[in-house]
Coordinates of C-alpha atoms (C1' of nucleotides) in Angstrom, one line a residue:
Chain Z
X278 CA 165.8 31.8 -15.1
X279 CA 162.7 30.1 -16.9
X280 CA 159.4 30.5 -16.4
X281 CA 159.1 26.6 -14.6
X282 CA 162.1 27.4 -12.1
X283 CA 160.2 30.6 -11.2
X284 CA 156.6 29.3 -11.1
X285 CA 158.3 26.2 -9.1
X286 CA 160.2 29.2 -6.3
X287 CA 156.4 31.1 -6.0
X288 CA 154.5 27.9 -5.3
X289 CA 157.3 27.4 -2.5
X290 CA 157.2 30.8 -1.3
X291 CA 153.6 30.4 -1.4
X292 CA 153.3 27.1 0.6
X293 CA 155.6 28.6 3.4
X294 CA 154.0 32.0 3.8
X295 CA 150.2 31.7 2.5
X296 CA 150.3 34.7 0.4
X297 CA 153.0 37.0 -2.2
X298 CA 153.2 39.8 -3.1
X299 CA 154.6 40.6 -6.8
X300 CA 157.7 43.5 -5.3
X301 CA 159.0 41.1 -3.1
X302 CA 158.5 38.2 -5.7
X303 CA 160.3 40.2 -8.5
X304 CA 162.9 41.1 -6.3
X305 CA 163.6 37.5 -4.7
X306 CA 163.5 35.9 -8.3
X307 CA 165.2 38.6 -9.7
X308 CA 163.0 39.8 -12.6
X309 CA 161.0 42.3 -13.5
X310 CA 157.2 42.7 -11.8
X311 CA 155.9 42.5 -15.0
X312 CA 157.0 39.4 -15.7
X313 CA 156.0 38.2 -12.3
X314 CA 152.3 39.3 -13.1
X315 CA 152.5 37.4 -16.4
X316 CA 153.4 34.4 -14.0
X317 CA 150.8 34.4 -11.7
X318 CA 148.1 35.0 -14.2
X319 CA 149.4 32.1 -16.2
X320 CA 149.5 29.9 -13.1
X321 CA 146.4 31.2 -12.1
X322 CA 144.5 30.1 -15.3
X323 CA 145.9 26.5 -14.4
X324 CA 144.9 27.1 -11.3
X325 CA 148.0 26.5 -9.2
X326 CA 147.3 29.9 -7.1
X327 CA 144.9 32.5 -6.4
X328 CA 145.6 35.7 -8.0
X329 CA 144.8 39.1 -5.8
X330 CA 145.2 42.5 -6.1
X331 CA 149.1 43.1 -5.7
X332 CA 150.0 39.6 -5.5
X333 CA 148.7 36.0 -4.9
X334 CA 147.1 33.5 -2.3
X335 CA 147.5 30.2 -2.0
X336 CA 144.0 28.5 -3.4
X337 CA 143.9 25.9 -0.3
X338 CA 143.7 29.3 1.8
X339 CA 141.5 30.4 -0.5
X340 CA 139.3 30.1 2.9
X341 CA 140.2 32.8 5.0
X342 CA 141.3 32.3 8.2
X343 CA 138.6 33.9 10.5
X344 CA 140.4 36.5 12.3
X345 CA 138.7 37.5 15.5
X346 CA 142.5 37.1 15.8
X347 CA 142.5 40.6 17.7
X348 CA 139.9 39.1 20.4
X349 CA 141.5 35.6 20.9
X350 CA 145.3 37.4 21.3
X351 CA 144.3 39.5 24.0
X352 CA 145.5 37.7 27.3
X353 CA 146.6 34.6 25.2
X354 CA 148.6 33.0 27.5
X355 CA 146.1 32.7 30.5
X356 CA 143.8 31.3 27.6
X357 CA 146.4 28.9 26.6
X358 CA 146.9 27.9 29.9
X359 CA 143.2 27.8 30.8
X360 CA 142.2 25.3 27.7
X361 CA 145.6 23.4 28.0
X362 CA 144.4 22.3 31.2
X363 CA 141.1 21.4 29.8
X364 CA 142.1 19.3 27.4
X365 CA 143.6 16.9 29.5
X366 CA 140.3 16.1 30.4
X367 CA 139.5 15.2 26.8
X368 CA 139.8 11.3 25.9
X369 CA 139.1 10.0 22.5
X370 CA 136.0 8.8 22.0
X371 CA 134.2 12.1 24.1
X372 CA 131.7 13.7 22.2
X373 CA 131.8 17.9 23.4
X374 CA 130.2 20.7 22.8
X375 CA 132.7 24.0 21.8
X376 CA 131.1 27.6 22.5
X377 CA 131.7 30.3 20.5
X378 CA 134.3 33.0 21.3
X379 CA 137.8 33.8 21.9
X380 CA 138.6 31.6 25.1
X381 CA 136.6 28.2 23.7
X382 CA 138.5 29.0 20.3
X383 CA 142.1 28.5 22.1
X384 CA 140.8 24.6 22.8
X385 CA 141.2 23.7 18.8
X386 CA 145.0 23.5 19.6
X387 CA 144.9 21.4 22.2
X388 CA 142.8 18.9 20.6
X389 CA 143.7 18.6 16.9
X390 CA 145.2 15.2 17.1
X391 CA 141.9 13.9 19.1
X392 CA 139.6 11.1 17.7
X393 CA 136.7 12.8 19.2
X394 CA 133.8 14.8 18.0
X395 CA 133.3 18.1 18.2
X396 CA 129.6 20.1 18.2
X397 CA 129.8 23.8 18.1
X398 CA 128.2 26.8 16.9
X399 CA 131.6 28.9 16.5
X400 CA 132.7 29.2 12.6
X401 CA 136.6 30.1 13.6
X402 CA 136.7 26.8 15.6
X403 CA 134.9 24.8 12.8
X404 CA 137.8 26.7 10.3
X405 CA 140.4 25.9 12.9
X406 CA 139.3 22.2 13.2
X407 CA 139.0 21.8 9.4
X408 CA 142.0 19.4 8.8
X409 CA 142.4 17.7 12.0
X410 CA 141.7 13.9 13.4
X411 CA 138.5 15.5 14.6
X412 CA 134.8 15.0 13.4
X413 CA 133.3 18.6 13.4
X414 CA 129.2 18.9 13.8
X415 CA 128.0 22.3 12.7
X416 CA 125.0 24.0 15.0
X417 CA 122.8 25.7 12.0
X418 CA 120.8 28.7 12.0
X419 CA 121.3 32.4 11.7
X420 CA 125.1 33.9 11.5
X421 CA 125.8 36.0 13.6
X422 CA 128.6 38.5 11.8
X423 CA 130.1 39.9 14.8
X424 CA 130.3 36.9 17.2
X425 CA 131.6 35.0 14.4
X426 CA 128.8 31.9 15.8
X427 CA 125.6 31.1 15.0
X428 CA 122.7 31.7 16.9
X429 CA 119.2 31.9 17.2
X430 CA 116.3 29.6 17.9
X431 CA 116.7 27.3 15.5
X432 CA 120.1 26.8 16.9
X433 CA 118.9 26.4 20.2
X434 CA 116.8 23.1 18.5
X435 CA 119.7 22.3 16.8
X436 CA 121.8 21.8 19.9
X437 CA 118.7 20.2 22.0
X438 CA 119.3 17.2 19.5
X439 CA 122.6 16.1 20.4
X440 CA 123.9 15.0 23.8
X441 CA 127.5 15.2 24.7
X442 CA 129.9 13.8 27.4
X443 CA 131.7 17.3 27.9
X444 CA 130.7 20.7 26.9
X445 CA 133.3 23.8 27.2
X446 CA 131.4 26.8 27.7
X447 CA 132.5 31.0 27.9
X448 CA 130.9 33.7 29.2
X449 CA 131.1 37.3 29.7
X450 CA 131.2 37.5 33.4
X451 CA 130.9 35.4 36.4
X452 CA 130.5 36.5 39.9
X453 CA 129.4 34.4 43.2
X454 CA 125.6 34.9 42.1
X455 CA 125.8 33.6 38.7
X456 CA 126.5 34.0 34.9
X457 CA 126.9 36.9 32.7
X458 CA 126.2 36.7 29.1
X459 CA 126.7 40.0 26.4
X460 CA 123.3 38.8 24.5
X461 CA 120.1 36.9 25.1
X462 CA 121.0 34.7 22.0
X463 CA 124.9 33.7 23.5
X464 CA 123.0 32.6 26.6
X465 CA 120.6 30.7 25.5
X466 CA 122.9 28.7 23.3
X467 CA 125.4 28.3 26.6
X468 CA 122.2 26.7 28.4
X469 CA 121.1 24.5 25.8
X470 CA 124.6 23.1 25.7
X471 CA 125.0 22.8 29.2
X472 CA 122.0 21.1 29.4
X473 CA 122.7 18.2 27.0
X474 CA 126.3 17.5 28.2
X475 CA 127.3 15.1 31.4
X476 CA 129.6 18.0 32.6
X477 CA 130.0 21.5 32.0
X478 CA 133.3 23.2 32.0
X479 CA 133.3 27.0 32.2
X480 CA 136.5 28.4 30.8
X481 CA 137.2 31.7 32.3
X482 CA 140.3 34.1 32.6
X483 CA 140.8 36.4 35.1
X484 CA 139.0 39.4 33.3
X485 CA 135.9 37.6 33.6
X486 CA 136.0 36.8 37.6
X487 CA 134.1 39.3 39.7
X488 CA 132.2 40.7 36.2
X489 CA 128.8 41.4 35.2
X490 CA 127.4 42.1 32.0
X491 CA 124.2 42.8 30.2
X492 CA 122.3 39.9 31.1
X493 CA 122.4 37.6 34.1
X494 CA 121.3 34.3 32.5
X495 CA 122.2 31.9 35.3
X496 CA 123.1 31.0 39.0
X497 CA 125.9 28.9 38.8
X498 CA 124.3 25.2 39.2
X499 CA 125.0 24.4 35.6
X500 CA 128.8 24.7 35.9
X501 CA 130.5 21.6 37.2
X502 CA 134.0 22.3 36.8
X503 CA 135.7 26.0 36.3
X504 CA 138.7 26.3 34.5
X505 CA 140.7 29.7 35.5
X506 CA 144.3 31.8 35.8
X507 CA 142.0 33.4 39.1
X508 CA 143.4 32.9 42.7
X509 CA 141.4 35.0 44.8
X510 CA 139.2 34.8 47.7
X511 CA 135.6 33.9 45.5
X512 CA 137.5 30.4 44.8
X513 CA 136.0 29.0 48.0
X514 CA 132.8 30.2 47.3
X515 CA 132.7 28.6 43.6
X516 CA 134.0 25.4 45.9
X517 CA 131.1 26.1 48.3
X518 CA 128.7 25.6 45.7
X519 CA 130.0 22.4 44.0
X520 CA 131.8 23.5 41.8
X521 CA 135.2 21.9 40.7
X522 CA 138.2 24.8 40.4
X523 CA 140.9 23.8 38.1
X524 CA 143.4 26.8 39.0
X525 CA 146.2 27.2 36.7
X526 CA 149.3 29.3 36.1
X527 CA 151.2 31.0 33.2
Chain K
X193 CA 180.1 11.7 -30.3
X194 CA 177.3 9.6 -31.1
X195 CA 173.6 10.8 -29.8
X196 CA 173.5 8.2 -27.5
X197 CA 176.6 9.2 -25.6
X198 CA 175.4 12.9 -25.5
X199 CA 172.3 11.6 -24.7
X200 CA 173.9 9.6 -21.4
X201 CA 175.9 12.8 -20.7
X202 CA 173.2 15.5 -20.5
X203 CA 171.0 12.7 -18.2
X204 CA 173.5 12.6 -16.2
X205 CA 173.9 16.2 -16.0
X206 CA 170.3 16.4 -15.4
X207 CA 170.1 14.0 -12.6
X208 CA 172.6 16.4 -11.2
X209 CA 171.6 19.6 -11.5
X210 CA 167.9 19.3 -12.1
X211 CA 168.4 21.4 -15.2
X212 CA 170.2 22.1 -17.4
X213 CA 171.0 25.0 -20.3
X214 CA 171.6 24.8 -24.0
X215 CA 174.8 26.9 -23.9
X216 CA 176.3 24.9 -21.5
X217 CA 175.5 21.3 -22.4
X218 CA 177.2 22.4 -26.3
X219 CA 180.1 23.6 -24.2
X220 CA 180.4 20.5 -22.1
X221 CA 179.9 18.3 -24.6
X222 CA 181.5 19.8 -27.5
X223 CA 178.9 19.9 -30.1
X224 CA 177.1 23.2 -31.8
X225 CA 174.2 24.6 -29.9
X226 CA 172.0 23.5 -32.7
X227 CA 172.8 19.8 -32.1
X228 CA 172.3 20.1 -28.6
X229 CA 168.4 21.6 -29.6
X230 CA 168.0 18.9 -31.7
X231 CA 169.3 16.0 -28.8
X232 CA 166.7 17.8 -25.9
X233 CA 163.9 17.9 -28.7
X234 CA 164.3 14.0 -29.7
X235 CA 164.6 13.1 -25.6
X236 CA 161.5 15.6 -24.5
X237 CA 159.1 13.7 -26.9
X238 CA 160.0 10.2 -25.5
X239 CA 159.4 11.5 -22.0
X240 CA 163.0 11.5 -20.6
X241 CA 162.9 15.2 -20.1
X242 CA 161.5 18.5 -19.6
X243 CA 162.1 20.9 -22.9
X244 CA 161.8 24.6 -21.4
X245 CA 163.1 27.7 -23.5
X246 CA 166.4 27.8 -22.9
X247 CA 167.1 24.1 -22.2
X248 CA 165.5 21.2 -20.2
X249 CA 164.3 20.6 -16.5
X250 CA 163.9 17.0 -14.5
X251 CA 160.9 15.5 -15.3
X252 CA 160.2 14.6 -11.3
X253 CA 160.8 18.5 -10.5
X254 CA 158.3 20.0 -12.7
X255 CA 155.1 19.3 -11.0
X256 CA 154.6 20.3 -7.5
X257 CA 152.2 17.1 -5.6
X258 CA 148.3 17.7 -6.6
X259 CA 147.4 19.3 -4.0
X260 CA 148.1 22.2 -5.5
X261 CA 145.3 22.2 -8.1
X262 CA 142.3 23.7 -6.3
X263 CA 138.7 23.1 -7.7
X264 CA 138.2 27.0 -7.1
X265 CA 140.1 28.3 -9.3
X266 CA 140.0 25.4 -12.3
X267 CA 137.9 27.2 -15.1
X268 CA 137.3 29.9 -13.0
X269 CA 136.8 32.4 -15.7
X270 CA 133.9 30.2 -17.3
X271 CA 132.5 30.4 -13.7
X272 CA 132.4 33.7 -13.0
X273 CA 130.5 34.6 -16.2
X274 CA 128.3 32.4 -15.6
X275 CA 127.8 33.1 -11.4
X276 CA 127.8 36.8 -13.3
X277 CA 124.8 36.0 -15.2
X278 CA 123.0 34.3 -12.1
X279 CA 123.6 37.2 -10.2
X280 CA 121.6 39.6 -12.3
X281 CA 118.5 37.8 -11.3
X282 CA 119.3 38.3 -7.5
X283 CA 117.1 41.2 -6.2
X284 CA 117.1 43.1 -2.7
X285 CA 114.8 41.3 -0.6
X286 CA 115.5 37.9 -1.6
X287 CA 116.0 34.8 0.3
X288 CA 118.5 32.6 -1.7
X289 CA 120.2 29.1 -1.1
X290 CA 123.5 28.5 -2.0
X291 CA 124.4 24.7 -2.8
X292 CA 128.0 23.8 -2.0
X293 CA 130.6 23.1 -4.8
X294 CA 133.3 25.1 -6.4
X295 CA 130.9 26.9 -9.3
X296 CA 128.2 27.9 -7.2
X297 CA 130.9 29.4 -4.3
X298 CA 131.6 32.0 -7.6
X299 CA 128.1 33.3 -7.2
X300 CA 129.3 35.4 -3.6
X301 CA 131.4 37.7 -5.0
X302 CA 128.4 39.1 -6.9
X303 CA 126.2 39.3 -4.4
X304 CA 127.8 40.7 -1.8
X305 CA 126.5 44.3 -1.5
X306 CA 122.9 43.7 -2.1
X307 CA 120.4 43.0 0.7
X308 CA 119.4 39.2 0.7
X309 CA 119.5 36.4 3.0
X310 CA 121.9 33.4 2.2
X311 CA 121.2 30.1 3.0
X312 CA 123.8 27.8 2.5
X313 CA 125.4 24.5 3.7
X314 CA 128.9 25.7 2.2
X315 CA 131.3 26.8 4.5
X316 CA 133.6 28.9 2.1
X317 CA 130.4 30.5 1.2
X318 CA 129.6 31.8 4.5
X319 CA 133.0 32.9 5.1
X320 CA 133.0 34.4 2.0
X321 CA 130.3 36.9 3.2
X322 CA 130.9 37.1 6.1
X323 CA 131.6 40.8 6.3
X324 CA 128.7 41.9 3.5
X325 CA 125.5 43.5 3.4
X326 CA 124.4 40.0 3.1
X327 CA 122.3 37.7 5.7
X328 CA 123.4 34.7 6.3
X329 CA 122.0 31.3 7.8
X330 CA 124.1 28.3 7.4
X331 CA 122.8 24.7 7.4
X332 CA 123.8 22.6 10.4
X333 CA 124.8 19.3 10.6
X334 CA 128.0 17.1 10.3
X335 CA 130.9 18.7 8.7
X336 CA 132.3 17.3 5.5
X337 CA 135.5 18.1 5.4
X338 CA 136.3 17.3 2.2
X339 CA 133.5 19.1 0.3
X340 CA 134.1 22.0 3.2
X341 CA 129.7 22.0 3.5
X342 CA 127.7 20.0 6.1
X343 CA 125.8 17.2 4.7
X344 CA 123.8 14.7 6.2
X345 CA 120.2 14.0 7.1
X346 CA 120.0 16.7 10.0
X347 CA 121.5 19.0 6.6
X348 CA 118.7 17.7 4.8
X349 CA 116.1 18.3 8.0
X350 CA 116.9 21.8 8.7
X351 CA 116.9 23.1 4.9
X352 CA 113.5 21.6 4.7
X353 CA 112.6 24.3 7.6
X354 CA 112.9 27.5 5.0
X355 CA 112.0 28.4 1.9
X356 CA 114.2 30.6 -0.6
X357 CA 112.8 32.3 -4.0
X358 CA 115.5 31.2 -5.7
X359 CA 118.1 28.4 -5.4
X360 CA 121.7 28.3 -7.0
X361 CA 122.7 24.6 -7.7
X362 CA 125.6 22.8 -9.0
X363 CA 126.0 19.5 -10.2
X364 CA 128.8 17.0 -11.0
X365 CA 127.4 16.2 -14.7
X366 CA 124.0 16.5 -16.2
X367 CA 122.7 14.9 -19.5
X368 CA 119.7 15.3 -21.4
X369 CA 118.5 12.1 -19.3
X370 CA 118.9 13.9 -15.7
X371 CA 121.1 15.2 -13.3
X372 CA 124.5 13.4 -11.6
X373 CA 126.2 13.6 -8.1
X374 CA 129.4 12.4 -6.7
X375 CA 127.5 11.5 -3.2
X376 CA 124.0 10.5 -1.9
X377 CA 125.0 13.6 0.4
X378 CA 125.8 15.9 -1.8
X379 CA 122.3 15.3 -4.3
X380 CA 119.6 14.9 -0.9
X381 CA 120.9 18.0 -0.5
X382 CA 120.8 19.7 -4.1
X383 CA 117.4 18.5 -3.8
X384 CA 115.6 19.8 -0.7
X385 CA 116.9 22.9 -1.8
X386 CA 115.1 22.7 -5.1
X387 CA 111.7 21.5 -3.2
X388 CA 112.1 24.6 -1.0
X389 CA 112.2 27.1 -3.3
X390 CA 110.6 28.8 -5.7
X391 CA 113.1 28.8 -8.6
X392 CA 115.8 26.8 -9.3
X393 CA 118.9 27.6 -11.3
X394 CA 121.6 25.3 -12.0
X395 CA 125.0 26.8 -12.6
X396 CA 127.5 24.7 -14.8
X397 CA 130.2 25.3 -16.9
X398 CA 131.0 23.9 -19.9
X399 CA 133.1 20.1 -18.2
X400 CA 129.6 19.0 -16.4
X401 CA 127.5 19.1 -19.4
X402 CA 127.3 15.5 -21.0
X403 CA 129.3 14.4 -18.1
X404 CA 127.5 11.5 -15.7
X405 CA 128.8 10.7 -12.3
X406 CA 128.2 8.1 -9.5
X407 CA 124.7 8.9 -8.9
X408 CA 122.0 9.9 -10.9
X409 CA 119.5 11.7 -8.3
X410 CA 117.1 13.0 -10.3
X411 CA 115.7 14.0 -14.0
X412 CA 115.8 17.7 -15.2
X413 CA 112.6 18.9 -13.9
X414 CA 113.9 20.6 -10.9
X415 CA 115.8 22.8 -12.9
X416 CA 114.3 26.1 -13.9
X417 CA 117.0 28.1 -15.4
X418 CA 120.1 26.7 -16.5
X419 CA 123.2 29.1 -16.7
X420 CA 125.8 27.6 -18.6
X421 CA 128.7 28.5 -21.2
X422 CA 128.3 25.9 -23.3
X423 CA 126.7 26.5 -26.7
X424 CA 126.7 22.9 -28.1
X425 CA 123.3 20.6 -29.5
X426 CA 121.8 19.8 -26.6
X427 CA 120.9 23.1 -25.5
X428 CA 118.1 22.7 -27.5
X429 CA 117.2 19.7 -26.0
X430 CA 117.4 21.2 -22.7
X431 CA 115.3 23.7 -23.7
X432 CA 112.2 21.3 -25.0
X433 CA 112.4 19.9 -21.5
X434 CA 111.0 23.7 -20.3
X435 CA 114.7 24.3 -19.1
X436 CA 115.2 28.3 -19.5
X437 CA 118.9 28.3 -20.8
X438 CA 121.0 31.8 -20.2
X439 CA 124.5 31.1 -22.9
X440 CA 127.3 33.3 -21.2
X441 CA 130.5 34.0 -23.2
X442 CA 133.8 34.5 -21.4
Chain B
dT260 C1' 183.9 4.1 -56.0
dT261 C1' 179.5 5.9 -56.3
dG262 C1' 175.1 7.4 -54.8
dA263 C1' 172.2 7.7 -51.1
dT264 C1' 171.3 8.5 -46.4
dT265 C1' 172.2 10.6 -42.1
dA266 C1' 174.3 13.7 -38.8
dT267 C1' 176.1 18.1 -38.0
dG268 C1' 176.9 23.0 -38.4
dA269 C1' 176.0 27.7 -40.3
dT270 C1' 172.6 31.1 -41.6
dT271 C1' 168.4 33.3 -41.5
dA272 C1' 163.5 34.1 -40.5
dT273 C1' 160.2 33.4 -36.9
dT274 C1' 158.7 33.0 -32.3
dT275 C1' 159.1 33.5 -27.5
dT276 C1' 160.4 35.9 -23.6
dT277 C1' 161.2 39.9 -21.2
dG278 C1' 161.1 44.7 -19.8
dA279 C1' 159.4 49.6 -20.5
dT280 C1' 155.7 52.7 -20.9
dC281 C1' 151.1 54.5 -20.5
dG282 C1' 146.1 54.8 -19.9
dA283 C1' 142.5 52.4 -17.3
dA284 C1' 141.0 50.1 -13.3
dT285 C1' 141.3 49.2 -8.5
dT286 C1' 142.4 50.1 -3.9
dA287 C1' 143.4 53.0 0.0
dA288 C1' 143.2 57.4 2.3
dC289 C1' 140.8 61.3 3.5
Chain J
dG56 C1' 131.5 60.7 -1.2
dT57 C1' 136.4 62.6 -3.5
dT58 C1' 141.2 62.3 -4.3
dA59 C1' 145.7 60.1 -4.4
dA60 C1' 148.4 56.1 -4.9
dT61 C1' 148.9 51.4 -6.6
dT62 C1' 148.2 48.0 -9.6
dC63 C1' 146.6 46.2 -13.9
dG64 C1' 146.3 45.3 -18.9
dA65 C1' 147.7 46.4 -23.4
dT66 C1' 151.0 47.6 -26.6
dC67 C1' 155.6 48.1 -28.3
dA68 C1' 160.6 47.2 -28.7
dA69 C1' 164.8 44.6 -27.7
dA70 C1' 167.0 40.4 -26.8
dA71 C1' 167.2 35.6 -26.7
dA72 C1' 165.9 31.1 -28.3
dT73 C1' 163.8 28.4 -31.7
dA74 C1' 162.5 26.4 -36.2
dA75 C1' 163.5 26.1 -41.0
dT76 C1' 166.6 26.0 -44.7
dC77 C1' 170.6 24.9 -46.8
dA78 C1' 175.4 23.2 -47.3
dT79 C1' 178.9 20.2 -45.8
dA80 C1' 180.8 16.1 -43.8
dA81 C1' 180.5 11.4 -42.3
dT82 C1' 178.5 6.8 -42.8
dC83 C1' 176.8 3.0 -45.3
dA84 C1' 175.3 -0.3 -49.0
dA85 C1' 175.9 -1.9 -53.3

DNA sequence: TTGATTATGATTATTTTTGATCGAATTAAC
DNA sequence: GTTAATTCGATCAAAAATAATCATAATCAA
């Protein structure tokens, strides 16, 4: 086999799984791995591929995908379900805010193919939303490593000069008396976003009804419509209070 | 058998198979080996085939679609020496910006264990160090998702709210007469960055130099330091304009 | 026919490709 | 941090393919 057939097979392997690694290359081609490394560097000086340590990426993923994977698996399909539902609610043409972490970050799916535009502060949704029909508006300011999101007061300015029809909110708890938040920074960028949106929706999975956290930020007068896998008896008293409960299954 | 005949035959074959092999296409056709070299040679240099060692490939089946050659790792070699260089100059305590573009995105991987704060409008960049010693604050603003950065006038608002000691800059071509940008975006922001900082280096390989673009934005007396690998007359001239000019070899 | 030109095949030297090996560099594990 | 395991780059040798050279056969013009 020539060097052309084989550099043609690892760009296809590549485009189909992302990333090789030179055993499994020099076994599927059938050569030698030395060989395969004097491919890859070759291609990589023509830059058709991203040469790593044991192997090669492809360049386009050259950006990593931000894996807070961990967080935003745990109890995926009550997510799912939560910002499936959602999205229904999104037209084209809506301007919404996205907050950062792992339950907002399960919306990107549902809304790829949208003609809408989309203000966050969460860097896996603005990675996630990267090649989509969506316009994507990037809150500035500090990173925060951990959340993944940027926050801080100059973020907090940043959001107070937009306005947007729908903003999609988390949070770390929620009980009858009001909001929970982790950090003082998360909640004031969850205010400032509820604040200049027409309607708030909170997305929240069961883990997160009947919670409190660190910091009560809140009562629950900024949340217009709740979003939630929860069935239990604090429903009627979100409903009491004016709040609109989409319930949903899995 | 004429050469025109054998040439019919092994396009035909071709067409088939996609490729084809010396040994074979002497066999088939009934001529020595050395003939058959001699056809392929004649037909690769008026553009009817492939010539790879051992025999000849489909034209159309070489080249995987464009998308394949990444601006990241194009030259990448000449970038990293030169992002190398740059780096050197980065001390712990430092507040940096980081412009967007494929050169300057070579700087992270040099700067990732020392303690500085990053400002940046690039979003491989911040995802690039992410998990490093390093502080980041990213630029906010609509998301260009072509350049992967945020651009725009907010961009241009929020970076005039900091000041770095240093900024790293890239350009789409420079001349002695001034400095070129693909997009009134891209240069408004190349620029408040050099206004807000102290020192300005611009970073560029050896393909900008003597290269203009779509938009001249500005002469050469932002630039401070220019880090380049090209060794070639106008250096000098650079110089006389009070350009500091590190040569890097690769 | 003759001489010249061209195409083909055989032979040989050169280049290219590939795989093996080993010290150095990088990464992972502790 | 240190150590162990991979992976890398360089060098060498073997095999294959190529280019160069030459000789032979076919073609063509005068």
């Amino acid at each position: 086999m020539t060097f052309q057939k084989r550099a043609h097979k690892i760009l296809e392997l590549l485009e189909e799984l992302g990333e090789v690694d030179i055993r499994q290359l020099a076994l599927e081609i059938g050569v030698s791995e030395v060989t395969v490394r004097r491919d890859l560097a070759n291609m990589a000086t023509n830059g058709l591929l991203y040469r790593t340590h044991g192997g090669a990426m492809k360049v386009s993923q050259l950006i990593k995908p931000v894996s807070f994977a961990n967080k935003a698996a745990v109890n995926f399909k009550a997510k799912d379900a939560i910002c499936k539902r959602a999205a229904e609610d999104i037209n084209d043409g809506d301007i919404i805010f996205i907050d950062c972490g792992s339950t907002a970050f399960r919306l990107c799916q549902f809304i790829k193919n949208k003609k809408i535009k989309v203000i966050t502060n969460s860097l896996p949704v603005v990675n996630e939303l990267q090649n989509s029909a969506v316009t994507i508006n990037m809150i500035g300011g500090e990173v925060d490593p951990i959340r993944q999101a940027i926050h801080g007061t100059i973020a907090t300015e940043h959001i107070a000069r937009y306005h947007a029809s729908k903003a999609f909110l988390g949070t770390d708890g929620i009980t009858c008396d009001g909001l929970y938040a982790g950090s003082e920074h998360e909640a004031s960028n969850t205010l400032a976003m509820a604040s200049q949106s027409d309607q708030t929706y909170l997305l929240c999975d069961v883990s997160k009804i009947g919670k409190t956290s660190y910091l009560k930020f809140d009562d629950l007068s900024i949340v217009d419509i709740l979003v939630t896998d929860y069935n239990g008896p604090e429903i009627i008293e979100f409903q009491s209070k004016e709040i609109l409960v989409y319930s949903v299954t899995h």
